[in-house]
mmCIF file of C-alpha atoms in Angstrom:
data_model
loop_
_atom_site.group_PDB
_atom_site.id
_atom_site.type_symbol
_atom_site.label_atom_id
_atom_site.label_comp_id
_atom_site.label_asym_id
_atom_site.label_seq_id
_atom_site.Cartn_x
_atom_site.Cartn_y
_atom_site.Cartn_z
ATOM 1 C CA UNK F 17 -170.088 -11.520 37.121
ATOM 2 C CA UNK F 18 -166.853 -12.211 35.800
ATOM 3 C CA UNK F 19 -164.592 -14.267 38.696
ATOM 4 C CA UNK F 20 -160.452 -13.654 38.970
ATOM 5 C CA UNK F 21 -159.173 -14.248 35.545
ATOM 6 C CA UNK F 22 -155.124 -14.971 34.533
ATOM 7 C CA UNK F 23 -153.187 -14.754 31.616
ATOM 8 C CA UNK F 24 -151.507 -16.946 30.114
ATOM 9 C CA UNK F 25 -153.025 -19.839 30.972
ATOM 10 C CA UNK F 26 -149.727 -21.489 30.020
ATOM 11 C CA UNK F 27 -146.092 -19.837 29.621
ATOM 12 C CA UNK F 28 -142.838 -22.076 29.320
ATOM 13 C CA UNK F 29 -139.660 -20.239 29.150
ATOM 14 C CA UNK F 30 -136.249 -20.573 29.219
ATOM 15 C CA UNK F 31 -133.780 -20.668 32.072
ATOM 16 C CA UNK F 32 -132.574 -17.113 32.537
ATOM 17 C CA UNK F 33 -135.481 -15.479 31.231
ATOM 18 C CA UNK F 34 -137.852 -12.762 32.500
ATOM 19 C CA UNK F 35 -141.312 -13.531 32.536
ATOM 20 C CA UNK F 36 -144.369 -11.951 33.809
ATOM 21 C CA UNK F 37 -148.152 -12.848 34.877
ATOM 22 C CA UNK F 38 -151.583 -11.405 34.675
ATOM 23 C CA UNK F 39 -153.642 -11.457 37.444
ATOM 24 C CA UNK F 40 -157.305 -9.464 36.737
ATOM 25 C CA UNK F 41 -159.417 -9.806 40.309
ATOM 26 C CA UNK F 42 -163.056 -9.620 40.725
ATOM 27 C CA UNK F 43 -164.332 -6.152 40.115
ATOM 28 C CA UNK F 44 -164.739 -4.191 43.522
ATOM 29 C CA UNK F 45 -162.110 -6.362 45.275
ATOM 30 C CA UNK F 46 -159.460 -4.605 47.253
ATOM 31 C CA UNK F 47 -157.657 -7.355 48.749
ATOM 32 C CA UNK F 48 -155.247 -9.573 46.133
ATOM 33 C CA UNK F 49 -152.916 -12.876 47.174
ATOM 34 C CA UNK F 50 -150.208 -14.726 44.853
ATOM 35 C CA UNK F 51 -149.835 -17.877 45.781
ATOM 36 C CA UNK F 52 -147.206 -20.602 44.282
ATOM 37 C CA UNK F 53 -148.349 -24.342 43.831
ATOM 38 C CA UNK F 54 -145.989 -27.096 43.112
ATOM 39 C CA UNK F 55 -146.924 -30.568 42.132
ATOM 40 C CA UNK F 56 -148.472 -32.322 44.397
ATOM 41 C CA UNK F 57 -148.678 -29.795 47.158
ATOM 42 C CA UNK F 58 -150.694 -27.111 48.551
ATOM 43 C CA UNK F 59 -150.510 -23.465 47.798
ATOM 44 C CA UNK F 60 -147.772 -21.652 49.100
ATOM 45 C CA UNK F 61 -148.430 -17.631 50.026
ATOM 46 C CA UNK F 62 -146.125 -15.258 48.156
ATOM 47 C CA UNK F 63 -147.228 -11.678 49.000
ATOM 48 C CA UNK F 64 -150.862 -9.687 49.534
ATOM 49 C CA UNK F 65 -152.090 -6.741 48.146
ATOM 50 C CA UNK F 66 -154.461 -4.407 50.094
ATOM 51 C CA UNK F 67 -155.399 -1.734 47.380
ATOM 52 C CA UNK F 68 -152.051 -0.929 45.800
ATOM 53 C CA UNK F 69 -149.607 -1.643 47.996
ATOM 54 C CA UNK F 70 -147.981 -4.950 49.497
ATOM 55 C CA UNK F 71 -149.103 -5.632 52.840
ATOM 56 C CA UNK F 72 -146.793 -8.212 53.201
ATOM 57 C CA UNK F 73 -144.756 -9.875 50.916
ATOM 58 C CA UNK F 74 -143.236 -12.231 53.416
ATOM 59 C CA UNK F 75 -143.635 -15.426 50.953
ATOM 60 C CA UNK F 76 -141.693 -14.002 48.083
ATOM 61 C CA UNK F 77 -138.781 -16.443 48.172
ATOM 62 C CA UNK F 78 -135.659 -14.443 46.602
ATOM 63 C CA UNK F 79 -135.442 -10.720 45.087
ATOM 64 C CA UNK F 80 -135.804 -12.154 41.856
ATOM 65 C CA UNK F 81 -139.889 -11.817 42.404
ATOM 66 C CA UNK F 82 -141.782 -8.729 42.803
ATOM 67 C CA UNK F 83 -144.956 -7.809 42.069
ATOM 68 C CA UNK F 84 -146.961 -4.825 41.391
ATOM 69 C CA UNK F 85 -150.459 -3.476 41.392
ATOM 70 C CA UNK F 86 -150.294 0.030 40.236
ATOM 71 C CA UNK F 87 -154.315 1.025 40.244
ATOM 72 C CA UNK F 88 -155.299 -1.160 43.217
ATOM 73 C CA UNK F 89 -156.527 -3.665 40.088
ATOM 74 C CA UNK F 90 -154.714 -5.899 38.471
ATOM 75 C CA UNK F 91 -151.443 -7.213 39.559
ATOM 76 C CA UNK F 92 -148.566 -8.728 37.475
ATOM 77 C CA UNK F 93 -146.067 -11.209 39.314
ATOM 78 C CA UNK F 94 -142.999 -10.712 37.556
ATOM 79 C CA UNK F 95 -139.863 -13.290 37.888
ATOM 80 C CA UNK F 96 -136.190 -12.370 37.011
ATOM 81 C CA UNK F 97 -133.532 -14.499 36.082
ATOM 82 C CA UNK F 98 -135.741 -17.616 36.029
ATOM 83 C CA UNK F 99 -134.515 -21.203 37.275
ATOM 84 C CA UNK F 100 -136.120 -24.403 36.444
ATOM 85 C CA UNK F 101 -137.132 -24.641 40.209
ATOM 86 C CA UNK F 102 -140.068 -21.368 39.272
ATOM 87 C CA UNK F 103 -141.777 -23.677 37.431
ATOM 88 C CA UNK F 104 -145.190 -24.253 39.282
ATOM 89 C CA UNK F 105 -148.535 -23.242 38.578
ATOM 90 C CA UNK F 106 -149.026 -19.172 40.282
ATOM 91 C CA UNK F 107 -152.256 -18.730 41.478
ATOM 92 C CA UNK F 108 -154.379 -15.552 41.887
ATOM 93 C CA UNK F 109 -156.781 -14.741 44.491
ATOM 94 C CA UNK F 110 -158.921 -11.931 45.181
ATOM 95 C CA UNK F 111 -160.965 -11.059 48.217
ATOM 96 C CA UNK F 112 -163.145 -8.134 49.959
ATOM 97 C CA UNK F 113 -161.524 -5.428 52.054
ATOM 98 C CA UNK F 114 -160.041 -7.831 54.806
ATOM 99 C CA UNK F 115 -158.279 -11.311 54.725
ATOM 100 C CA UNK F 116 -161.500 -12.834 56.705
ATOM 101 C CA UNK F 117 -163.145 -13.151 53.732
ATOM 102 C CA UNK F 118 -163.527 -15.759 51.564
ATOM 103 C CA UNK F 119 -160.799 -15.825 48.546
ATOM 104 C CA UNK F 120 -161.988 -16.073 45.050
ATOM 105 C CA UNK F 121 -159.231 -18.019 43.007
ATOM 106 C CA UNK F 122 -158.553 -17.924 39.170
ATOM 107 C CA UNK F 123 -157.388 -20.880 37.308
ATOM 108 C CA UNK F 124 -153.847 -20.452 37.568
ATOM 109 C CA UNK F 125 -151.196 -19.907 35.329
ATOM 110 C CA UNK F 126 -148.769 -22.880 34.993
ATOM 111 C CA UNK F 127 -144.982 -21.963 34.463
ATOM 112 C CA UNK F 128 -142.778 -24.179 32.787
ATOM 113 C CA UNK F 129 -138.931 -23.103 33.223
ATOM 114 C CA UNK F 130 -136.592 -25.081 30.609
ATOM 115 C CA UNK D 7 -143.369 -22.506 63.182
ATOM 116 C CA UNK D 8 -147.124 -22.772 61.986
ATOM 117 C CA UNK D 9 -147.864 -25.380 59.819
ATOM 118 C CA UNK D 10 -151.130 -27.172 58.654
ATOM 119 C CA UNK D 11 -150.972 -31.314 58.216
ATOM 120 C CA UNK D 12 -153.109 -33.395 55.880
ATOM 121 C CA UNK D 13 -152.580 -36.782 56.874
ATOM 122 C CA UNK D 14 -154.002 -38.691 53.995
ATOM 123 C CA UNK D 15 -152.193 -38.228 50.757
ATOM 124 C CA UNK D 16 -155.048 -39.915 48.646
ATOM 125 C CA UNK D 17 -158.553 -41.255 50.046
ATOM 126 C CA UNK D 18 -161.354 -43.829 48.220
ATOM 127 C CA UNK D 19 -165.150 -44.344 49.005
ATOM 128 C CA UNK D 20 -167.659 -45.249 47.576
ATOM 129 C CA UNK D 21 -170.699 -43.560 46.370
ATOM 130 C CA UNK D 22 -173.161 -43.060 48.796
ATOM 131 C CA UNK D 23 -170.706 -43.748 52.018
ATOM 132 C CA UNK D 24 -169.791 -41.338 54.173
ATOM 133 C CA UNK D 25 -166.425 -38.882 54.627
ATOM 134 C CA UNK D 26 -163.997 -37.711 56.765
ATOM 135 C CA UNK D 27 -160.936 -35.860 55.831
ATOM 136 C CA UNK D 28 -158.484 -34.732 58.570
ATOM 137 C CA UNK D 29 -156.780 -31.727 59.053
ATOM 138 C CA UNK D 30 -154.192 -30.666 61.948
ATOM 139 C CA UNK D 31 -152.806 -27.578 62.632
ATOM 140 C CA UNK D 32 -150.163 -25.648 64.779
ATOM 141 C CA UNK D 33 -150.870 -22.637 65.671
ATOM 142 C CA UNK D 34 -150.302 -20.725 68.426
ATOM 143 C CA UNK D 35 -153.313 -18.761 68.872
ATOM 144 C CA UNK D 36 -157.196 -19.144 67.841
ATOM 145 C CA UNK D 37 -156.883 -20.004 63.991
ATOM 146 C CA UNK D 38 -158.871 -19.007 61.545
ATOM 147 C CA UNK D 39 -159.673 -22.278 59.377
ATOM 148 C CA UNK D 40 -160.742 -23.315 55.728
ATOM 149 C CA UNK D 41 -161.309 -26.065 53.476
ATOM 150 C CA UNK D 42 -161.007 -25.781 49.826
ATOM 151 C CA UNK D 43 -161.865 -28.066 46.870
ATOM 152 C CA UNK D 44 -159.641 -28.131 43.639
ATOM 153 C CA UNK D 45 -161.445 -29.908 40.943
ATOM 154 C CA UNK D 46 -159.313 -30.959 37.602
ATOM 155 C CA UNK D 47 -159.014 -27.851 35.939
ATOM 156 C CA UNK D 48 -161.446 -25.553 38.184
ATOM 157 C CA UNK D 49 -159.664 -23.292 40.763
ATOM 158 C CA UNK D 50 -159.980 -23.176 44.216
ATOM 159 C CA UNK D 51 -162.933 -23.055 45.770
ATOM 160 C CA UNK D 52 -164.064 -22.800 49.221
ATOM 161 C CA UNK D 53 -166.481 -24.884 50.856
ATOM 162 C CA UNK D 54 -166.526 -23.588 54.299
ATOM 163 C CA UNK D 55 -164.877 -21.618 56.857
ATOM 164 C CA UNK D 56 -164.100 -21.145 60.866
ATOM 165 C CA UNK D 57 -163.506 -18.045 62.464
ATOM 166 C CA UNK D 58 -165.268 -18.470 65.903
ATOM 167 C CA UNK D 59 -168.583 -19.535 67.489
ATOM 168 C CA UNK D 60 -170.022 -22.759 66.860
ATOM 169 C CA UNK D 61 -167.350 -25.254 66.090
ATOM 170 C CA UNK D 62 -169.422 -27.163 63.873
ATOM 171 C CA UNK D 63 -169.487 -25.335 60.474
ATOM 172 C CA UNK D 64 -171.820 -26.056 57.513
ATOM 173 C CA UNK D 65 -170.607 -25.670 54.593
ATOM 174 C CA UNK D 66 -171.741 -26.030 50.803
ATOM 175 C CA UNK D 67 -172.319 -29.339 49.040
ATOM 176 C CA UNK D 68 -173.463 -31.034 51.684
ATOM 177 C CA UNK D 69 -170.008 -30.786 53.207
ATOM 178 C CA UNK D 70 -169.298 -29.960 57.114
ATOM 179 C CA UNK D 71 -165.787 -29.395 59.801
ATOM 180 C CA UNK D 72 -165.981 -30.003 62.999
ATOM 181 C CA UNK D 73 -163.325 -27.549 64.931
ATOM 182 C CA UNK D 74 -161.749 -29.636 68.052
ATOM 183 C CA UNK D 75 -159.278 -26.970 69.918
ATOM 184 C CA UNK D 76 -157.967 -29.676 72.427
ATOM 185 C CA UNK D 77 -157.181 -31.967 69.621
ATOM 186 C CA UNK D 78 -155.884 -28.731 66.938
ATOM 187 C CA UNK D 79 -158.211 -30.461 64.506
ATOM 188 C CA UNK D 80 -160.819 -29.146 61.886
ATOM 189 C CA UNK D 81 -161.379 -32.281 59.891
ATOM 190 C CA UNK D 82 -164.460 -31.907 56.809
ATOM 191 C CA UNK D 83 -167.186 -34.363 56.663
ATOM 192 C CA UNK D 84 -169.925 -35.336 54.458
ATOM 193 C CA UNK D 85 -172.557 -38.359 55.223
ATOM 194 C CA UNK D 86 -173.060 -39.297 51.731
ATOM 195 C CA UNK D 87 -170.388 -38.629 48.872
ATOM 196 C CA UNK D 88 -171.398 -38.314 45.214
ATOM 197 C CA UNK D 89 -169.316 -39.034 42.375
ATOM 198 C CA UNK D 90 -168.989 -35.622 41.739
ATOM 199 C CA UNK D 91 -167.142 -34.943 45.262
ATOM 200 C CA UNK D 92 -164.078 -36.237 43.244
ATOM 201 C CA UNK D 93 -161.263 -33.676 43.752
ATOM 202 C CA UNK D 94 -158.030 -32.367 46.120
ATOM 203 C CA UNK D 95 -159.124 -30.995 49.127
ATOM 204 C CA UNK D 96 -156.814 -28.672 50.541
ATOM 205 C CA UNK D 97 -157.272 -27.134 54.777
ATOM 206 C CA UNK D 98 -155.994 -23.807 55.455
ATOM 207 C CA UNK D 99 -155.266 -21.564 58.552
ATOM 208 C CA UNK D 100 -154.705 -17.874 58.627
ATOM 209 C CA UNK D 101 -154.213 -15.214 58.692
ATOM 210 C CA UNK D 102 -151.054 -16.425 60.333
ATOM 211 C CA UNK D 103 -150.716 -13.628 63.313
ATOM 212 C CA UNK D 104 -147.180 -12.503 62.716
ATOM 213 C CA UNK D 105 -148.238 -8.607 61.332
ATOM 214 C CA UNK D 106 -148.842 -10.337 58.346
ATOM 215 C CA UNK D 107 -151.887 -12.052 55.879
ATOM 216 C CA UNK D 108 -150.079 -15.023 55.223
ATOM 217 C CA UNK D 109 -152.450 -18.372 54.663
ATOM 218 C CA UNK D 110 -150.742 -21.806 55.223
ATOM 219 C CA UNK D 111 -152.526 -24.536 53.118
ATOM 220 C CA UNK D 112 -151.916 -28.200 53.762
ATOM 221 C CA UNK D 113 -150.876 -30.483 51.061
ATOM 222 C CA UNK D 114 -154.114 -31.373 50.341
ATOM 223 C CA UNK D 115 -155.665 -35.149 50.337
ATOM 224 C CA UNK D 116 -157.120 -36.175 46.766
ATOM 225 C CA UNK D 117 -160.525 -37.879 47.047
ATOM 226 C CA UNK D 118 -161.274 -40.895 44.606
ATOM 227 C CA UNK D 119 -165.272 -42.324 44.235
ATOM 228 C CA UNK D 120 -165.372 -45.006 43.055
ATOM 229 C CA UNK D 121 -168.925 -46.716 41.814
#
C-alpha cells in the first residue's frame, strides 16, 4: 500500500509569509507526529495527533505554528509570519493506535524561508 | 532534561568489517528505544526497537542494539557492513513520560563504506 505521502516536496517562501504543508498518513493510521529537521541534526518533535485532536503539542516552538487534522486523516502544519530560521525540512509520521508502534515516515517537505 | 547523545558525528568501515554505533541516553525512567536509518532521499526508517525483555534486539538488515541500563546505552551493531548500509543513523527514546508522546532523536552519526 501506499506509505505517508507530503506535499510539496519543496516550498521556498518569503520572510513574512504564510505557508502550509500536506501531510497524507498511511490509510487506517490513527496516530500522526510532525517533526522539524534542521541540517545536520536529528528530528525534533513538534506536536501528535491521536485521531483528530492534538495530544500534545508540546514541541510547537511559538504560536506562529498550528496544525490541524480535521477528519482524523490528513494533517496540514501551517506556519504564520515565517522567519528564515523555519526553514528545515518538516517531516510526517504516521503510526497505529498508540506511540509504541513503529512510525512510518514520508519524505519530508523541505522549507526554504528567504 | 531528557536528551539522547550520538557520539560520533560521521563513522567509516569498510565493506565486510564489522559496526558499532553508540547511543546514550538520559532518561529518568525505563526508555523506550529506536534506531532509524535515513538514506539520501528515502525517509526514515526503522530498523529496530526496545521496549522491554531481552536487551538484545534483532533488528532488520542484519542490524542489532544491545540495551545496557547501568551504562544508559543502546548502541546498533552489525558484524558485516555492505555498501549499501551507507546512510545517517539516527537513536531515539520515547515516549518521553511527561503526559506527553514526545520522541527525542539524537543527532544522528552518518555511516561512510568505503571499498
Amino acid at each position: 500500500g501506499a506509505g505517508v505521502s507530503q506535499t510539496p516536496s519543496n516550498k521556498v517562501t518569503e520572510k513574512g509569509k504564510y505557508v502550509e504543508l500536506r501531510c497524507d498518513p498511511i490509510s487506517g493510521h490513527t496516530a500522526l507526529y510532525w517533526y522539524r529537521q534542521s541540517l545536520g541534526q536529528g528530528p525534533e518533535f513538534l506536536i501528535y495527533f491521536q485521531g483528530t485532536g492534538a495530544a500534545d503539542d508540546s514541541g510547537l516552538p511559538n504560536d506562529r505554528f498550528f496544525a490541524v487534522r480535521p477528519e482524523g486523516s490528513v494533517s496540514t502544519l501551517k506556519i504564520q509570519r515565517t522567519e528564515r530560521g523555519d526553514s528545515a525540512v518538516y517531516l510526517c509520521a504516521s503510526s497505529l493506535r498508540g506511540h509504541y508502534n513503529e512510525q512510518f515516515f514520508g519524505p519530508g517537505t523541505r522549507l526554504t524561508v528567504l | 532534561a531528557q536528551s539522547v547523545t550520538q557520539p560520533d558525528i560521521h563513522i567509516t568501515v569498510s565493506e565486510g568489517a564489522s559496526l558499532e554505533l553508540r547511543c546514550n541516553y538520559s532518561y529518568g525512567a525505563t526508555p523506550y528505544l529506536f534506531w532509524y536509518v535515513q538514506s539520501p532521499g528515502q525517509g526514515l526508517q526503522l530498523l529496530l526497537k526496545y521496549f522491554s525483555g531481552d536487551t538484545l534486539v534483532q533488528g532488520i538488515k542484519g542490524f542489532e542494539a544491545e540495551f545496557k541500563r547501568s551504562q544508559s546505552s543502546f548502541n546498533l551493531r552489525k558484524p558485516s557492513v555492505h555498501w549499501s548500509d551507507a546512510a545517517e543513523y539516527f537513536c531515539a527514546v520515547g515516549p518521553i513520560n511527561t503526559g506527553g508522546f514526545k520522541t527525542i532523536f539524537g543527532a544522528g552519526t552518518r555511516l561512510f563504506v568505503k571499498a
